[in-house]
């Protein structure tokens, strides 16, 4: 290593063809350098003006080197295909193609896709809606978790009025307010239909309904005291990442995650506050940068994979960060702006309401709801698998009721895993097999 920089040398051999090319990314927690090579043989380059932190990191851990095995042209094509999942006139079709090619999920068109409104008297507090929107984000969540949904919400009776409660982030297809919110049932259905949700209604099993109803006042009290809480961006990643390497779909691994989060912190320091708090909690530090987290990792003899896969505790509170309170609506008893808050994404929010409502039984006190991802919401064995569906729901040959959406939702493993202590805290989801989670993980 030079005084303020580093010299990198490569020997490229055995080209696969006369026109092949290589792309490499050389990265530290503060910067990345891309190099393109069209010829084999010896190559070298220098990275100058490294910061003291970078030099220390390279001395202790070396430099991260990543290769793009498909070459320049195919990498650009893949990047364009990924972008089309989020934008463009054929967004829906591109997402269907992605799910088929990458996950083996084929979604047939439904014979009838009109909005189905289940009568209010047939709905109980604690019932669930599980949701997929073919917008790029939900399929990415599916690709990571192995699930078939990307969002979820819950029905709740407040007095004589039926609402849908959920934890949701800002978007261009769903009206404000955001965070922990409640929406009148029929208005929510109209919004879901307009947003082109694929929505399935999952009723609680009768014995679970009775238990939840007996504890409903506790659930409502907790919800009202936290209504308007920001969405769970601070721990968004950590419900999904249960193991050091077993939840990241290729080509991602713990090294790419470390580099990505580190560089994002360097470029977007305000945005990085979302995940930085969660990492600090996992190594017992406060308000440290990624470099501080790495130093604590080293002292504790931990890898980055071991750090981010540590269990997310429901008792943890998070400090507000820039932008997290955008679109929130204050309520008389709810969240107070600027205060620490419990961070829950949609699935963690759902599991927390069920936990408070006693649905998980004796295992409930030892379950961390924040460890639930959208797949876990429909895997847990709490739903009525022998439900007599309303006539309007029988257009689809499934045990639930799909109330919105052009394409048919499938929920492999539906209501199959009996709640147990520390549920879903250490579960792998390896692409492309995505085997059902083993009991006890």
Short mmCIF file of C-alpha atoms in Angstrom, two decimals:
data_model
loop_
_atom_site.label_atom_id
_atom_site.label_comp_id
_atom_site.label_asym_id
_atom_site.label_seq_id
_atom_site.Cartn_x
_atom_site.Cartn_y
_atom_site.Cartn_z
CA UNK A 1 0.00 0.00 0.00
CA UNK A 2 1.34 3.41 -0.98
CA UNK A 3 1.39 6.25 1.50
CA UNK A 4 -2.03 7.65 0.55
CA UNK A 5 -3.30 5.08 -1.92
CA UNK A 6 -3.14 1.55 -3.22
CA UNK A 7 -1.96 -0.17 -6.39
CA UNK A 8 -4.09 -3.04 -7.71
CA UNK A 9 -2.70 -5.61 -10.15
CA UNK A 10 -4.69 -8.25 -12.06
CA UNK A 11 -3.84 -11.15 -14.34
CA UNK A 12 -6.79 -12.02 -16.59
CA UNK A 13 -6.51 -15.40 -18.28
CA UNK A 14 -8.40 -17.99 -20.31
CA UNK A 15 -10.94 -15.80 -22.13
CA UNK A 16 -14.17 -17.61 -22.98
CA UNK A 17 -14.40 -15.99 -26.40
CA UNK A 18 -12.73 -13.40 -28.61
CA UNK A 19 -15.36 -10.79 -27.72
CA UNK A 20 -15.80 -11.42 -24.00
CA UNK A 21 -15.29 -8.68 -21.43
CA UNK A 22 -15.04 -8.35 -17.66
CA UNK A 23 -16.41 -5.82 -15.19
CA UNK A 24 -14.95 -5.56 -11.69
CA UNK A 25 -15.95 -3.41 -8.75
CA UNK A 26 -13.27 -2.62 -6.16
CA UNK A 27 -14.87 -1.23 -3.03
CA UNK A 28 -14.22 0.10 0.45
CA UNK A 29 -16.90 1.24 2.90
CA UNK A 30 -16.54 4.76 1.50
CA UNK A 31 -16.05 4.39 -2.23
CA UNK A 32 -16.21 2.06 -5.19
CA UNK A 33 -14.25 1.87 -8.44
CA UNK A 34 -15.46 0.15 -11.60
CA UNK A 35 -12.99 -1.25 -14.11
CA UNK A 36 -13.82 -2.59 -17.58
CA UNK A 37 -11.47 -4.99 -19.37
CA UNK A 38 -11.77 -6.17 -22.97
CA UNK A 39 -8.42 -7.97 -23.23
CA UNK A 40 -6.74 -10.67 -21.16
CA UNK A 41 -3.24 -10.28 -19.75
CA UNK A 42 -1.70 -8.14 -17.01
CA UNK A 43 -3.47 -4.96 -15.87
CA UNK A 44 -2.87 -2.50 -13.05
CA UNK A 45 -4.29 0.73 -11.72
CA UNK A 46 -3.94 2.96 -8.67
CA UNK A 47 -6.54 4.21 -6.22
CA UNK A 48 -5.26 7.46 -4.81
CA UNK A 49 -6.13 9.71 -1.88
CA UNK A 50 -7.68 7.11 0.39
CA UNK A 51 -9.06 8.49 3.63
CA UNK A 52 -7.43 7.35 6.88
CA UNK A 53 -10.53 5.23 7.61
CA UNK A 54 -10.26 3.54 4.21
CA UNK A 55 -6.56 2.77 4.69
CA UNK A 56 -7.27 1.29 8.11
CA UNK A 57 -10.11 -0.81 6.73
CA UNK A 58 -8.02 -2.17 3.84
CA UNK A 59 -5.18 -2.93 6.23
CA UNK A 60 -7.48 -4.92 8.52
CA UNK A 61 -9.94 -6.48 6.08
CA UNK A 62 -8.58 -5.99 2.57
CA UNK A 63 -10.51 -4.54 -0.34
CA UNK A 64 -13.81 -6.00 -1.52
CA UNK A 65 -13.66 -7.20 -5.13
CA UNK A 66 -16.82 -8.07 -7.05
CA UNK A 67 -17.14 -9.36 -10.58
CA UNK A 68 -20.04 -9.08 -13.00
CA UNK A 69 -19.85 -12.48 -14.72
CA UNK A 70 -22.22 -11.66 -17.60
CA UNK A 71 -19.93 -9.00 -19.07
CA UNK A 72 -20.64 -5.41 -20.00
CA UNK A 73 -23.40 -5.81 -22.57
CA UNK A 74 -25.51 -8.32 -20.63
CA UNK A 75 -25.03 -6.37 -17.38
CA UNK A 76 -26.45 -3.25 -19.05
CA UNK A 77 -29.34 -5.29 -20.43
CA UNK A 78 -30.05 -6.72 -16.97
CA UNK A 79 -29.94 -3.23 -15.43
CA UNK A 80 -32.49 -2.03 -18.01
CA UNK A 81 -34.74 -5.01 -17.31
CA UNK A 82 -34.60 -4.25 -13.58
CA UNK A 83 -35.47 -0.59 -14.17
CA UNK A 84 -38.51 -1.62 -16.21
CA UNK A 85 -39.91 -3.38 -13.12
CA UNK A 86 -40.43 0.05 -11.56
CA UNK A 87 -41.22 2.35 -14.50
CA UNK A 88 -42.64 2.19 -18.00
CA UNK A 89 -45.88 1.34 -19.80
CA UNK A 90 -45.42 -2.42 -19.37
CA UNK A 91 -44.55 -2.44 -15.67
CA UNK A 92 -47.12 -5.12 -14.78
CA UNK A 93 -46.03 -7.47 -17.57
CA UNK A 94 -42.35 -7.00 -16.69
CA UNK A 95 -43.05 -7.95 -13.07
CA UNK A 96 -44.97 -11.05 -14.12
CA UNK A 97 -42.03 -12.04 -16.32
CA UNK A 98 -39.58 -11.45 -13.48
CA UNK A 99 -41.58 -13.59 -11.04
CA UNK A 100 -41.82 -16.42 -13.57
CA UNK A 101 -38.14 -16.34 -14.56
CA UNK A 102 -36.60 -15.73 -11.13
CA UNK A 103 -39.01 -17.46 -8.76
CA UNK A 104 -41.00 -19.87 -10.92
CA UNK A 105 -44.24 -18.09 -9.99
CA UNK A 106 -46.88 -18.18 -12.71
CA UNK A 107 -49.92 -16.01 -12.01
CA UNK A 108 -52.96 -16.89 -14.14
CA UNK A 109 -55.56 -14.28 -14.99
CA UNK A 110 -58.77 -14.55 -13.01
CA UNK A 111 -62.08 -15.17 -14.74
CA UNK A 112 -63.59 -12.20 -12.90
CA UNK A 113 -61.59 -9.36 -11.38
CA UNK A 114 -64.31 -7.00 -10.18
CA UNK A 115 -64.11 -5.70 -6.62
CA UNK A 116 -65.68 -8.09 -4.11
CA UNK A 117 -67.07 -6.44 -0.98
CA UNK A 118 -67.52 -9.00 1.78
CA UNK A 119 -70.41 -7.83 4.03
CA UNK A 120 -69.20 -6.21 7.22
CA UNK A 121 -71.13 -8.62 9.42
CA UNK A 122 -68.99 -11.49 8.07
CA UNK A 123 -65.73 -9.82 9.09
CA UNK A 124 -64.13 -9.92 12.54
CA UNK A 125 -61.43 -7.92 14.26
CA UNK A 126 -58.05 -9.52 13.59
CA UNK A 127 -58.84 -10.88 10.12
CA UNK A 128 -56.16 -10.24 7.49
CA UNK A 129 -55.69 -8.89 4.01
CA UNK A 130 -52.50 -10.05 2.26
CA UNK A 131 -51.48 -8.07 -0.78
CA UNK A 132 -49.30 -8.00 -3.88
CA UNK A 133 -48.82 -5.02 -6.17
CA UNK A 134 -46.92 -5.65 -9.40
CA UNK A 135 -44.83 -2.50 -9.04
CA UNK A 136 -41.22 -3.66 -8.68
CA UNK A 137 -41.02 -3.22 -4.91
CA UNK A 138 -43.36 -6.04 -3.87
CA UNK A 139 -41.73 -8.51 -6.31
CA UNK A 140 -38.34 -7.52 -4.86
CA UNK A 141 -39.67 -8.30 -1.37
CA UNK A 142 -40.92 -11.62 -2.70
CA UNK A 143 -37.55 -12.36 -4.31
CA UNK A 144 -35.84 -11.83 -0.96
CA UNK A 145 -38.32 -13.60 1.32
CA UNK A 146 -39.60 -16.35 -0.96
CA UNK A 147 -43.16 -15.22 -0.29
CA UNK A 148 -46.01 -14.45 -2.66
CA UNK A 149 -47.05 -11.12 -1.14
CA UNK A 150 -45.44 -7.79 -0.31
CA UNK A 151 -47.91 -6.05 2.03
CA UNK A 152 -50.63 -6.86 4.56
CA UNK A 153 -53.26 -5.20 6.73
CA UNK A 154 -55.86 -6.10 9.38
CA UNK A 155 -59.56 -5.51 9.93
CA UNK A 156 -60.64 -3.96 13.23
CA UNK A 157 -63.99 -2.94 14.68
CA UNK A 158 -63.91 0.38 16.53
CA UNK A 159 -67.32 0.48 18.15
CA UNK A 160 -69.84 -0.03 15.35
CA UNK A 161 -67.47 1.00 12.56
CA UNK A 162 -65.25 -1.41 10.64
CA UNK A 163 -61.76 -0.17 9.72
CA UNK A 164 -58.60 -1.55 8.16
CA UNK A 165 -55.45 -0.84 10.19
CA UNK A 166 -51.92 -1.13 8.86
CA UNK A 167 -48.37 0.22 8.82
CA UNK A 168 -47.65 1.72 5.42
CA UNK A 169 -45.05 3.99 3.86
CA UNK A 170 -45.53 6.96 1.49
CA UNK A 171 -46.34 6.11 -2.11
CA UNK A 172 -47.82 7.68 -5.24
CA UNK A 173 -50.72 5.19 -5.39
CA UNK A 174 -52.03 5.36 -1.80
CA UNK A 175 -53.41 8.56 -0.25
CA UNK A 176 -52.04 10.08 2.95
CA UNK A 177 -51.85 9.72 5.90
CA UNK A 178 -49.11 7.14 6.25
CA UNK A 179 -47.46 5.24 9.10
CA UNK A 180 -49.75 3.40 11.53
CA UNK A 181 -53.17 4.28 10.17
CA UNK A 182 -56.80 3.22 10.07
CA UNK A 183 -59.06 3.56 7.03
CA UNK A 184 -62.83 2.88 6.85
CA UNK A 185 -63.30 -0.62 5.41
CA UNK A 186 -65.17 0.26 2.23
CA UNK A 187 -62.93 3.23 1.50
CA UNK A 188 -59.88 0.97 1.95
CA UNK A 189 -61.30 -1.55 -0.52
CA UNK A 190 -61.89 1.19 -3.09
CA UNK A 191 -58.33 2.44 -2.61
CA UNK A 192 -56.97 -1.10 -2.96
CA UNK A 193 -58.94 -1.67 -6.17
CA UNK A 194 -57.79 1.66 -7.61
CA UNK A 195 -54.16 0.87 -6.66
CA UNK A 196 -54.41 -2.42 -8.60
CA UNK A 197 -53.70 -4.53 -5.51
CA UNK A 198 -54.02 -8.29 -5.68
CA UNK A 199 -55.75 -8.72 -2.31
CA UNK A 200 -56.74 -11.88 -0.46
CA UNK A 201 -58.94 -11.88 2.63
CA UNK A 202 -57.90 -14.42 5.30
CA UNK A 203 -60.33 -14.91 8.20
CA UNK A 204 -59.06 -15.96 11.59
CA UNK A 205 -60.07 -19.43 12.77
CA UNK A 206 -63.17 -19.28 15.03
CA UNK A 207 -61.21 -20.14 18.20
CA UNK A 208 -58.64 -17.44 17.36
CA UNK A 209 -61.43 -14.92 16.72
CA UNK A 210 -62.81 -15.53 20.22
CA UNK A 211 -59.40 -15.10 21.83
CA UNK A 212 -58.70 -11.91 19.88
CA UNK A 213 -62.14 -10.50 20.68
CA UNK A 214 -61.53 -11.12 24.40
CA UNK A 215 -58.31 -9.06 24.21
CA UNK A 216 -59.47 -6.52 21.63
CA UNK A 217 -59.65 -3.63 24.09
CA UNK A 218 -55.91 -4.08 24.81
CA UNK A 219 -55.12 -4.11 21.09
CA UNK A 220 -57.18 -1.00 20.40
CA UNK A 221 -55.68 0.82 23.39
CA UNK A 222 -52.15 0.08 22.17
CA UNK A 223 -53.01 1.04 18.60
CA UNK A 224 -54.61 4.34 19.60
CA UNK A 225 -51.64 5.24 21.79
CA UNK A 226 -49.34 4.68 18.79
CA UNK A 227 -51.59 5.71 15.90
CA UNK A 228 -49.63 7.93 13.52
CA UNK A 229 -46.30 6.21 14.32
CA UNK A 230 -43.85 6.33 11.36
CA UNK A 231 -43.57 3.32 9.08
CA UNK A 232 -40.88 0.78 10.02
CA UNK A 233 -38.10 1.85 7.66
CA UNK A 234 -35.44 1.69 10.45
CA UNK A 235 -35.70 -2.11 10.62
CA UNK A 236 -37.13 -2.80 7.15
CA UNK A 237 -34.24 -5.15 6.27
CA UNK A 238 -34.03 -7.01 9.54
CA UNK A 239 -37.30 -8.98 9.54
CA UNK A 240 -36.05 -10.57 6.35
CA UNK A 241 -32.36 -11.13 7.19
CA UNK A 242 -32.47 -13.98 9.71
CA UNK A 243 -29.19 -15.74 8.92
CA UNK A 244 -25.68 -14.55 7.96
CA UNK A 245 -25.91 -15.73 4.34
CA UNK A 246 -29.11 -17.75 3.91
CA UNK A 247 -31.56 -14.93 3.07
CA UNK A 248 -29.71 -12.94 0.43
CA UNK A 249 -30.61 -13.93 -3.16
CA UNK A 250 -27.69 -14.23 -5.58
CA UNK A 251 -25.59 -12.34 -6.41
CA UNK A 252 -25.95 -10.59 -3.03
CA UNK A 253 -24.03 -11.67 0.07
CA UNK A 254 -23.00 -10.13 3.37
CA UNK A 255 -20.01 -8.43 1.72
CA UNK A 256 -22.11 -6.67 -0.94
CA UNK A 257 -24.55 -5.62 1.78
CA UNK A 258 -21.77 -4.15 3.92
CA UNK A 259 -20.34 -2.21 0.98
CA UNK A 260 -23.75 -1.05 -0.20
CA UNK A 261 -24.86 0.22 3.20
CA UNK A 262 -21.47 1.82 3.85
CA UNK A 263 -21.41 3.72 0.56
CA UNK A 264 -25.04 4.73 0.97
CA UNK A 265 -24.15 6.19 4.37
CA UNK A 266 -21.30 8.14 2.78
CA UNK A 267 -23.47 9.48 -0.09
CA UNK A 268 -26.85 9.79 1.70
CA UNK A 269 -26.11 10.31 5.40
CA UNK A 270 -29.70 11.24 6.30
CA UNK A 271 -31.15 8.17 4.57
CA UNK A 272 -28.58 5.93 6.24
CA UNK A 273 -30.02 6.82 9.64
CA UNK A 274 -32.80 4.36 8.82
CA UNK A 275 -30.64 1.25 9.11
CA UNK A 276 -27.77 2.70 11.13
CA UNK A 277 -29.82 2.68 14.33
CA UNK A 278 -30.67 -1.00 13.91
CA UNK A 279 -27.03 -1.91 13.34
CA UNK A 280 -25.96 0.06 16.42
CA UNK A 281 -28.49 -1.81 18.55
CA UNK A 282 -27.05 -5.11 17.36
CA UNK A 283 -23.50 -4.33 18.49
CA UNK A 284 -24.37 -2.38 21.66
CA UNK A 285 -23.35 1.08 20.43
CA UNK A 286 -25.23 4.34 19.91
CA UNK A 287 -25.16 6.74 16.99
CA UNK A 288 -22.02 5.22 15.50
CA UNK A 289 -21.26 5.28 11.78
CA UNK A 290 -20.78 2.06 9.83
CA UNK A 291 -17.09 2.36 10.71
CA UNK A 292 -18.01 2.46 14.40
CA UNK A 293 -20.21 -0.60 13.93
CA UNK A 294 -17.35 -2.41 12.17
CA UNK A 295 -15.01 -1.54 15.06
CA UNK A 296 -17.55 -2.94 17.53
CA UNK A 297 -17.88 -6.06 15.35
CA UNK A 298 -14.15 -6.56 15.55
CA UNK A 299 -14.15 -6.17 19.34
CA UNK A 300 -16.94 -8.71 19.61
CA UNK A 301 -15.32 -11.09 17.12
CA UNK A 302 -18.42 -10.98 14.88
CA UNK A 303 -18.90 -10.96 11.12
CA UNK A 304 -21.21 -8.49 9.42
CA UNK A 305 -23.54 -11.37 8.55
CA UNK A 306 -23.79 -12.28 12.22
CA UNK A 307 -24.55 -8.66 13.11
CA UNK A 308 -27.39 -8.01 10.70
CA UNK A 309 -28.99 -11.42 11.39
CA UNK A 310 -29.32 -10.79 15.13
CA UNK A 311 -32.92 -10.84 16.36
CA UNK A 312 -34.96 -7.63 16.17
CA UNK A 313 -36.46 -7.04 19.63
CA UNK A 314 -40.01 -5.70 19.93
CA UNK A 315 -38.94 -3.60 22.92
CA UNK A 316 -36.49 -1.50 20.88
CA UNK A 317 -37.42 2.11 20.17
CA UNK A 318 -36.04 4.20 17.32
CA UNK A 319 -35.24 7.91 17.12
CA UNK A 320 -36.98 9.96 14.41
CA UNK A 321 -34.82 10.64 11.35
CA UNK A 322 -35.18 13.23 8.56
CA UNK A 323 -38.31 12.64 6.51
CA UNK A 324 -39.77 9.86 8.65
CA UNK A 325 -42.68 12.02 9.82
CA UNK A 326 -43.72 13.13 6.32
CA UNK A 327 -47.37 12.39 5.66
CA UNK A 328 -48.21 11.43 9.24
CA UNK A 329 -51.45 12.56 10.86
CA UNK A 330 -51.59 13.48 14.53
CA UNK A 331 -54.36 11.90 16.62
CA UNK A 332 -55.58 12.80 20.13
CA UNK A 333 -53.93 9.81 21.85
CA UNK A 334 -51.38 8.77 19.27
CA UNK A 335 -47.73 9.30 18.35
CA UNK A 336 -46.15 12.61 19.33
CA UNK A 337 -43.87 14.08 16.69
CA UNK A 338 -40.19 13.90 17.57
CA UNK A 339 -40.55 11.06 20.07
CA UNK A 340 -38.85 7.63 19.91
CA UNK A 341 -41.14 5.05 18.35
CA UNK A 342 -41.58 1.27 17.93
CA UNK A 343 -40.55 0.43 14.37
CA UNK A 344 -42.78 -2.05 12.55
CA UNK A 345 -43.19 -2.74 8.85
CA UNK A 346 -46.58 -4.02 7.68
CA UNK A 347 -45.95 -7.65 8.68
CA UNK A 348 -44.39 -6.81 12.03
CA UNK A 349 -47.36 -4.55 12.78
CA UNK A 350 -49.78 -7.38 11.99
CA UNK A 351 -47.91 -9.89 14.15
CA UNK A 352 -47.73 -7.36 17.00
CA UNK A 353 -51.51 -6.85 16.95
CA UNK A 354 -52.04 -10.64 16.99
CA UNK A 355 -49.48 -11.00 19.78
CA UNK A 356 -51.28 -8.39 21.88
CA UNK A 357 -54.57 -10.09 21.07
CA UNK A 358 -53.42 -13.47 22.40
CA UNK A 359 -53.68 -15.21 19.01
CA UNK A 360 -50.25 -16.84 19.36
CA UNK A 361 -51.24 -18.49 22.64
CA UNK A 362 -48.60 -19.45 25.19
CA UNK A 363 -45.84 -18.77 22.66
CA UNK A 364 -46.88 -15.14 22.23
CA UNK A 365 -44.76 -13.49 24.95
CA UNK A 366 -41.63 -15.12 23.45
CA UNK A 367 -42.36 -14.08 19.85
CA UNK A 368 -40.76 -10.95 18.41
CA UNK A 369 -43.33 -9.60 15.98
CA UNK A 370 -40.71 -7.52 14.18
CA UNK A 371 -39.18 -10.77 12.88
CA UNK A 372 -42.26 -11.51 10.73
CA UNK A 373 -42.00 -10.80 7.01
CA UNK A 374 -45.02 -10.72 4.62
CA UNK A 375 -44.65 -14.42 3.87
CA UNK A 376 -44.79 -15.30 7.58
CA UNK A 377 -48.16 -13.55 7.95
CA UNK A 378 -49.95 -16.17 5.86
CA UNK A 379 -47.77 -19.12 6.96
CA UNK A 380 -48.71 -18.91 10.65
CA UNK A 381 -51.48 -21.38 11.55
CA UNK A 382 -54.21 -19.07 12.83
CA UNK A 383 -56.64 -18.90 9.88
CA UNK A 384 -59.93 -20.66 9.14
CA UNK A 385 -59.02 -23.32 6.55
CA UNK A 386 -62.62 -24.60 6.49
CA UNK A 387 -64.28 -21.22 6.03
CA UNK A 388 -67.58 -21.19 4.14
CA UNK A 389 -66.86 -18.51 1.60
CA UNK A 390 -69.49 -16.05 0.39
CA UNK A 391 -70.84 -16.89 -3.09
CA UNK A 392 -68.99 -13.97 -4.67
CA UNK A 393 -65.67 -15.43 -3.48
CA UNK A 394 -66.22 -18.79 -5.20
CA UNK A 395 -65.05 -17.48 -8.57
CA UNK A 396 -61.58 -18.64 -7.47
CA UNK A 397 -60.83 -22.19 -6.35
CA UNK A 398 -58.85 -21.20 -3.23
CA UNK A 399 -59.64 -21.46 0.51
CA UNK A 400 -59.51 -17.68 1.01
CA UNK A 401 -61.30 -14.86 -0.81
CA UNK A 402 -59.48 -12.72 -3.36
CA UNK A 403 -61.33 -9.41 -3.30
CA UNK A 404 -59.25 -7.37 -5.79
CA UNK A 405 -56.85 -8.01 -8.63
CA UNK A 406 -56.58 -9.19 -12.22
CA UNK A 407 -54.26 -12.12 -11.41
CA UNK A 408 -54.75 -14.99 -8.98
CA UNK A 409 -52.76 -15.00 -5.74
CA UNK A 410 -51.30 -18.29 -4.53
CA UNK A 411 -50.21 -18.70 -0.91
CA UNK A 412 -48.03 -21.85 -0.58
CA UNK A 413 -47.98 -23.15 2.99
CA UNK A 414 -51.10 -21.19 3.92
CA UNK A 415 -51.87 -21.43 7.66
CA UNK A 416 -49.49 -24.34 8.20
CA UNK A 417 -47.07 -23.36 10.99
CA UNK A 418 -48.25 -23.57 14.60
CA UNK A 419 -46.94 -20.60 16.66
CA UNK A 420 -43.88 -21.42 18.76
CA UNK A 421 -41.46 -19.38 20.94
CA UNK A 422 -39.02 -17.21 18.96
CA UNK A 423 -40.92 -17.93 15.77
CA UNK A 424 -39.24 -17.03 12.45
CA UNK A 425 -36.10 -15.63 14.09
CA UNK A 426 -33.55 -17.85 12.31
CA UNK A 427 -35.16 -18.95 9.03
CA UNK A 428 -33.40 -19.24 5.68
CA UNK A 429 -35.08 -18.41 2.37
CA UNK A 430 -32.71 -19.55 -0.36
CA UNK A 431 -33.39 -18.65 -3.96
CA UNK A 432 -34.50 -20.40 -6.11
CA UNK A 433 -35.85 -23.31 -4.01
CA UNK A 434 -37.57 -21.22 -1.30
CA UNK A 435 -38.46 -24.32 0.68
CA UNK A 436 -41.15 -23.95 3.30
CA UNK A 437 -39.69 -22.78 6.56
CA UNK A 438 -38.96 -25.67 8.95
CA UNK A 439 -40.89 -25.73 12.21
CA UNK A 440 -38.73 -24.19 14.90
CA UNK A 441 -36.55 -21.87 12.81
#
